[in-house]
Every structure is written in structure tokens, then in C-alpha cells.
mmCIF file of C-alpha atoms and ligand atoms in Angstrom:
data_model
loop_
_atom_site.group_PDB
_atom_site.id
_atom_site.type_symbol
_atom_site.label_atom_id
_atom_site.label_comp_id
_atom_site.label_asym_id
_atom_site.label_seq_id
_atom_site.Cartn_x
_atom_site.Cartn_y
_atom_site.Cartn_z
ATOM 1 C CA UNK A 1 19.254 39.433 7.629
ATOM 2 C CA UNK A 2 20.575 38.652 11.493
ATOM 3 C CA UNK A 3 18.375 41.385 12.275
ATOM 4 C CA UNK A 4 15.475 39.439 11.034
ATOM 5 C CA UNK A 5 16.333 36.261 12.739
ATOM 6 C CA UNK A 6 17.271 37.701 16.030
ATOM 7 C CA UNK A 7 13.691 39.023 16.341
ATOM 8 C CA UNK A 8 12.541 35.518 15.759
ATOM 9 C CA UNK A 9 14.317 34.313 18.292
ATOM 10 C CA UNK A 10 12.985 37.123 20.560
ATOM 11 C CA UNK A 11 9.386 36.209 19.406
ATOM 12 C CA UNK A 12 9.873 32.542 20.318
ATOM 13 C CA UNK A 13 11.589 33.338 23.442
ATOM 14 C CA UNK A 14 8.220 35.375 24.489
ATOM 15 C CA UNK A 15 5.661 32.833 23.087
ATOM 16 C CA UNK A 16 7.897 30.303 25.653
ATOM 17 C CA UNK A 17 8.009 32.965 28.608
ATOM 18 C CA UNK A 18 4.258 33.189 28.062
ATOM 19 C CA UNK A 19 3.851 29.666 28.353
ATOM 20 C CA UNK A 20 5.524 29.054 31.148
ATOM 21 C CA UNK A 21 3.870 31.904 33.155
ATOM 22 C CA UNK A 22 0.730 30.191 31.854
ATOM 23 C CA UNK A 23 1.568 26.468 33.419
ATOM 24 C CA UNK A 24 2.677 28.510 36.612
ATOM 25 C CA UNK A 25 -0.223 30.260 37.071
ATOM 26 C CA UNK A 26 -2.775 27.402 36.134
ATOM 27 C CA UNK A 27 -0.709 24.189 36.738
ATOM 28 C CA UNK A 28 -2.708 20.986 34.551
ATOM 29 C CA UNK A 29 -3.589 18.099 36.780
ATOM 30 C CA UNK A 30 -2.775 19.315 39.623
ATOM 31 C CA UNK A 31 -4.016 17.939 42.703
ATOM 32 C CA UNK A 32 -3.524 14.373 44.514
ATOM 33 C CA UNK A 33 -4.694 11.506 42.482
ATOM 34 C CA UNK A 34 -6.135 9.031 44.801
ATOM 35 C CA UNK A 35 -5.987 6.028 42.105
ATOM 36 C CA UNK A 36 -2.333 6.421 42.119
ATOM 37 C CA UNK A 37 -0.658 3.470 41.455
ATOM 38 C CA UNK A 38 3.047 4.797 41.638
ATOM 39 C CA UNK A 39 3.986 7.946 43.462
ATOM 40 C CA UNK A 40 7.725 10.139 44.890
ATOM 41 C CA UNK A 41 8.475 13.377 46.171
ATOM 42 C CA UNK A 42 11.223 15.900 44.857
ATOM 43 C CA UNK A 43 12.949 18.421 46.835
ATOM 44 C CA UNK A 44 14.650 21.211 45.834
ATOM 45 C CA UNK A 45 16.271 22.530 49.088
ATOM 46 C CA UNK A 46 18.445 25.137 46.890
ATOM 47 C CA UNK A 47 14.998 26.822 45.896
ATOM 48 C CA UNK A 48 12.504 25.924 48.247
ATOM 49 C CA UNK A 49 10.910 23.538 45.574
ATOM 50 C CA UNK A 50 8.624 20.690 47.274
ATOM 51 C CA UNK A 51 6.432 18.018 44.811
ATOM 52 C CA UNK A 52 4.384 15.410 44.952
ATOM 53 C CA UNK A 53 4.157 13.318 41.404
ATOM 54 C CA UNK A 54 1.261 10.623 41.234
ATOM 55 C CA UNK A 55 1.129 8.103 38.588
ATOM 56 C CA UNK A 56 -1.426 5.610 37.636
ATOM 57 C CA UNK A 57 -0.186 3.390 35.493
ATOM 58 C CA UNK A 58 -2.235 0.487 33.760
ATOM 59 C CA UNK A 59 -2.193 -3.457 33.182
ATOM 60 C CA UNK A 60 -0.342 -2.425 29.955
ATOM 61 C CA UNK A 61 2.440 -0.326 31.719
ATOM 62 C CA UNK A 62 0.698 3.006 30.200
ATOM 63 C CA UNK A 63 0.561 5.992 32.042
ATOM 64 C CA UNK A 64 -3.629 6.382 32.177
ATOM 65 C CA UNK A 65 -3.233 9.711 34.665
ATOM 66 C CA UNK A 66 -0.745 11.900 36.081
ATOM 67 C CA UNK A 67 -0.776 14.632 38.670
ATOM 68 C CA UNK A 68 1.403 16.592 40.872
ATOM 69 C CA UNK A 69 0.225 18.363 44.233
ATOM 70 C CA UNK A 70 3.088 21.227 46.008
ATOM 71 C CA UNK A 71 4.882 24.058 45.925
ATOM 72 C CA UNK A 72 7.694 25.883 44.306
ATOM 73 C CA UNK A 73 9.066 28.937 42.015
ATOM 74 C CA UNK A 74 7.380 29.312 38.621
ATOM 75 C CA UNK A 75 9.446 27.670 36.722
ATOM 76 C CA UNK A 76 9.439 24.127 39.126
ATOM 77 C CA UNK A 77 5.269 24.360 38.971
ATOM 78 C CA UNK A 78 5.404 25.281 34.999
ATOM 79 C CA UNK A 79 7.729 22.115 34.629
ATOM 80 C CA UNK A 80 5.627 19.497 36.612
ATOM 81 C CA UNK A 81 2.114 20.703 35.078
ATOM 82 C CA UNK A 82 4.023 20.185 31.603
ATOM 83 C CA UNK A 83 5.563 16.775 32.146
ATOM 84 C CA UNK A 84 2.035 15.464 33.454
ATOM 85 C CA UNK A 85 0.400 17.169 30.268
ATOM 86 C CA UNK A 86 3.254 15.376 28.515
ATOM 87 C CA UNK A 87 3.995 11.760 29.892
ATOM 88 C CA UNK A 88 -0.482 10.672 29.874
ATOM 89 C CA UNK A 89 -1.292 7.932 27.447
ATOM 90 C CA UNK A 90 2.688 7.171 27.323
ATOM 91 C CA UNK A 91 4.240 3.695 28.396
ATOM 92 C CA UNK A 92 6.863 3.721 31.022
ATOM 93 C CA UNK A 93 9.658 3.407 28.790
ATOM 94 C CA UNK A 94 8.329 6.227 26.494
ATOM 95 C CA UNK A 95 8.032 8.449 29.807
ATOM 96 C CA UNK A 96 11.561 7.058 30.758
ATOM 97 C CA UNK A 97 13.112 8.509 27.685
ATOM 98 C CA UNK A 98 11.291 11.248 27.525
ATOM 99 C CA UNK A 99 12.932 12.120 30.838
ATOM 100 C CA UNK A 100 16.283 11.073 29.398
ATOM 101 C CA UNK A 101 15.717 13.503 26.507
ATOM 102 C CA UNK A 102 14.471 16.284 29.056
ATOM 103 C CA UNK A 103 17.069 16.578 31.026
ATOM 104 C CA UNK A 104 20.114 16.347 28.109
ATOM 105 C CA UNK A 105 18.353 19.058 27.119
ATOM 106 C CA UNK A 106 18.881 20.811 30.219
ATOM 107 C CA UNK A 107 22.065 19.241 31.606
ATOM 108 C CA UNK A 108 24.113 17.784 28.777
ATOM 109 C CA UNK A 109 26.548 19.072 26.138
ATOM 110 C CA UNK A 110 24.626 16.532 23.952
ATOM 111 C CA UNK A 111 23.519 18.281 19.962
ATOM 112 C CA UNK A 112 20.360 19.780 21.134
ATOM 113 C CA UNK A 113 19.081 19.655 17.407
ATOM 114 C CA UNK A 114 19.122 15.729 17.882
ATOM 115 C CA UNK A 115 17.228 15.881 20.772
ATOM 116 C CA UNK A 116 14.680 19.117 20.461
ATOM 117 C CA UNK A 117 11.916 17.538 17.740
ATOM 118 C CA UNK A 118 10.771 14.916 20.850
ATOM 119 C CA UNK A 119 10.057 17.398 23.068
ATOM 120 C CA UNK A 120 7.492 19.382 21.737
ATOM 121 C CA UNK A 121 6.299 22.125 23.966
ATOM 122 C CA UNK A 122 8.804 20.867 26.828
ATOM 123 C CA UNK A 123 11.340 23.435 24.298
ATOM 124 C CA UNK A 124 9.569 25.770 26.064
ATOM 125 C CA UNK A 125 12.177 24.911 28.990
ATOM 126 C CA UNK A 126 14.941 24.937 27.197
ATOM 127 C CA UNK A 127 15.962 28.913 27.580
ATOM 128 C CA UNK A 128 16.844 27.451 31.624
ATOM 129 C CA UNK A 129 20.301 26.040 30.187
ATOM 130 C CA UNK A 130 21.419 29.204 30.358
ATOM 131 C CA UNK A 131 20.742 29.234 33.727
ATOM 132 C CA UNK A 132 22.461 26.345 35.928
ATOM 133 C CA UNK A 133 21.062 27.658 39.291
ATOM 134 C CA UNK A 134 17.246 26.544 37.576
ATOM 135 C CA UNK A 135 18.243 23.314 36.258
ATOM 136 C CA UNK A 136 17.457 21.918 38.740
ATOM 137 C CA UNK A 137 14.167 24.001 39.480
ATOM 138 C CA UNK A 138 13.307 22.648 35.805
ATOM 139 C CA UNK A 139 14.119 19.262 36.428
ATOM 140 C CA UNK A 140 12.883 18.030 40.202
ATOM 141 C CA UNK A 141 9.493 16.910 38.806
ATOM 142 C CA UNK A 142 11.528 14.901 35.815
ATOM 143 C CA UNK A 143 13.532 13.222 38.819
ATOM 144 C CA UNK A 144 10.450 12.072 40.616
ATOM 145 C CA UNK A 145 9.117 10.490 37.364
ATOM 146 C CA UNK A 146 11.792 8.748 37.052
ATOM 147 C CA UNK A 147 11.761 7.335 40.774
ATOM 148 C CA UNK A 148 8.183 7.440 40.686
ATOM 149 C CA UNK A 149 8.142 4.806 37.608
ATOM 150 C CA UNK A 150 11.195 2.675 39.007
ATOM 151 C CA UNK A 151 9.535 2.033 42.099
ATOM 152 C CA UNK A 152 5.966 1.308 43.468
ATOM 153 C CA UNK A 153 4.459 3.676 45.815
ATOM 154 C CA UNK A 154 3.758 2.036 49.305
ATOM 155 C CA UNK A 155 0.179 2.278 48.939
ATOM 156 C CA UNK A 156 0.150 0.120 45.971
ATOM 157 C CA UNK A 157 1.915 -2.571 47.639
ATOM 158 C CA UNK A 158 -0.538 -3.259 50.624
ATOM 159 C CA UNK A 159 -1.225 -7.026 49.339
HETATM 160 ZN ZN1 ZN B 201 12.764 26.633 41.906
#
């Protein structure tokens, strides 16, 4: 019986290695996005992690595009192509809490099983808990959502 379950887990734990890799190797959206209406960088000095997340956000508060432009370890690139995959077509607050719930995940004590149906194929991330020195590889693109959204980029404030 564990036998049976323990290759399960195995399985799942490739199908998320695999799409990880994938996100690293072909980030989504990535690129500057010149109708950016909110934008903040994240550095990861402990990893050599460097991001750019763009935002465009609409009359409505809805995220209409995201994209991400930099440089990092696989796991920093798999997480920002993933969160801008994720957050499009979400309100602020939605992408707020789905940061909150992202990083609990990662960080927090907090019942996982609580917190896991939300995130959809951001579980894929979830095998970094286990690793505290790629926390916060796995979570600098979350923290420039977050300031990205609570702030508005300079170039959107030119009036
Ligand atoms: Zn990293």
C-alpha cells in the first residue's frame, strides 16, 4: 500500500520538476511590456536573482497583461513566468491574495491542505519548502507583485 502511494508522490514530484524546467527554459510573457501601467524590481542578492515585473492594470483594477524581463536560477525564472501566467484577467485584490496564499505556502507553518486547491499549477512550487535557501528564489517575483500593485510605476504618473 505505502509502496503504491510513495510512487505517486514520486510521479507528481516529476510531472512538477518537468514543469518547472519547462517555465525555465521558455519563460511566458516574458519581455518588457511597454503599456505598463504599474511596474518593481526584485533582487535576490543571496542568488544572483534580478526581475523586472510589469503590470497593466485596467479602469476596473484587472490585471489585462503581465510580464517580467531578467535574470536568475531556474527556479526564480520558472516562478515569475508562472505568476504572470497566473495573476492575467485577475483584479488586484485577487492577485494580492493569491500572493498571500503563495507565499504561506512557501514560508508559513499555515495547513497547506487549506491553502493548496487556490493555487493550481503554482503547487508545482511547493517541493521548495523543503528548501529555505530557494524560498526566496521562489518568491522574489511574488514580492514585486505585491509592490508592483501597491504602488504606481513612475512612468504612469507623468500627469
Ligand atoms: Zn535563485
Amino acid at each position: 500500500m505505502s509502496a503504491v502511494h510513495t510512487h505517486e508522490a514520486d510521479d507528481l514530484r516529476e510531472l512538477y520538476r518537468e514543469l518547472i524546467l519547462d517555465h525555465a527554459r521558455s519563460p511566458r510573457h516574458f519581455g518588457k511590456l511597454d503599456a505598463a501601467t504599474h511596474t518593481a524590481r526584485g533582487i535576490n542578492p543571496l542568488c544572483g536573482d534580478r526581475l523586472q515585473l510589469f503590470l497593466q492594470l485596467d479602469q476596473a483594477e484587472r490585471i489585462a497583461a503581465a510580464s517580467f524581463e531578467g535574470s536568475g536560477c531556474a527556479i526564480s525564472v520558472a516562478s515569475a513566468s508562472l505568476l504572470t501566467d497566473s495573476v492575467i484577467g485577475m483584479s488586484a485584490t485577487e492577485a494580492l491574495e493569491l500572493f498571500t496564499a503563495f507565499t504561506a505556502q512557501l514560508c508559513d507553518q499555515q495547513d497547506v491542505a487549506v491553502v493548496i486547491p487556490r493555487l493550481g499549477k503554482l503547487q508545482a512550487l511547493s517541493g521548495v519548502r523543503e528548501f529555505p535557501a530557494r524560498v526566496k528564489c521562489a518568491t522574489l517575483a511574488w514580492h514585486a507583485l505585491e509592490s508592483a500593485i501597491s504602488q504606481r510605476s513612475a512612468t504612469a504618473t507623468t500627469e
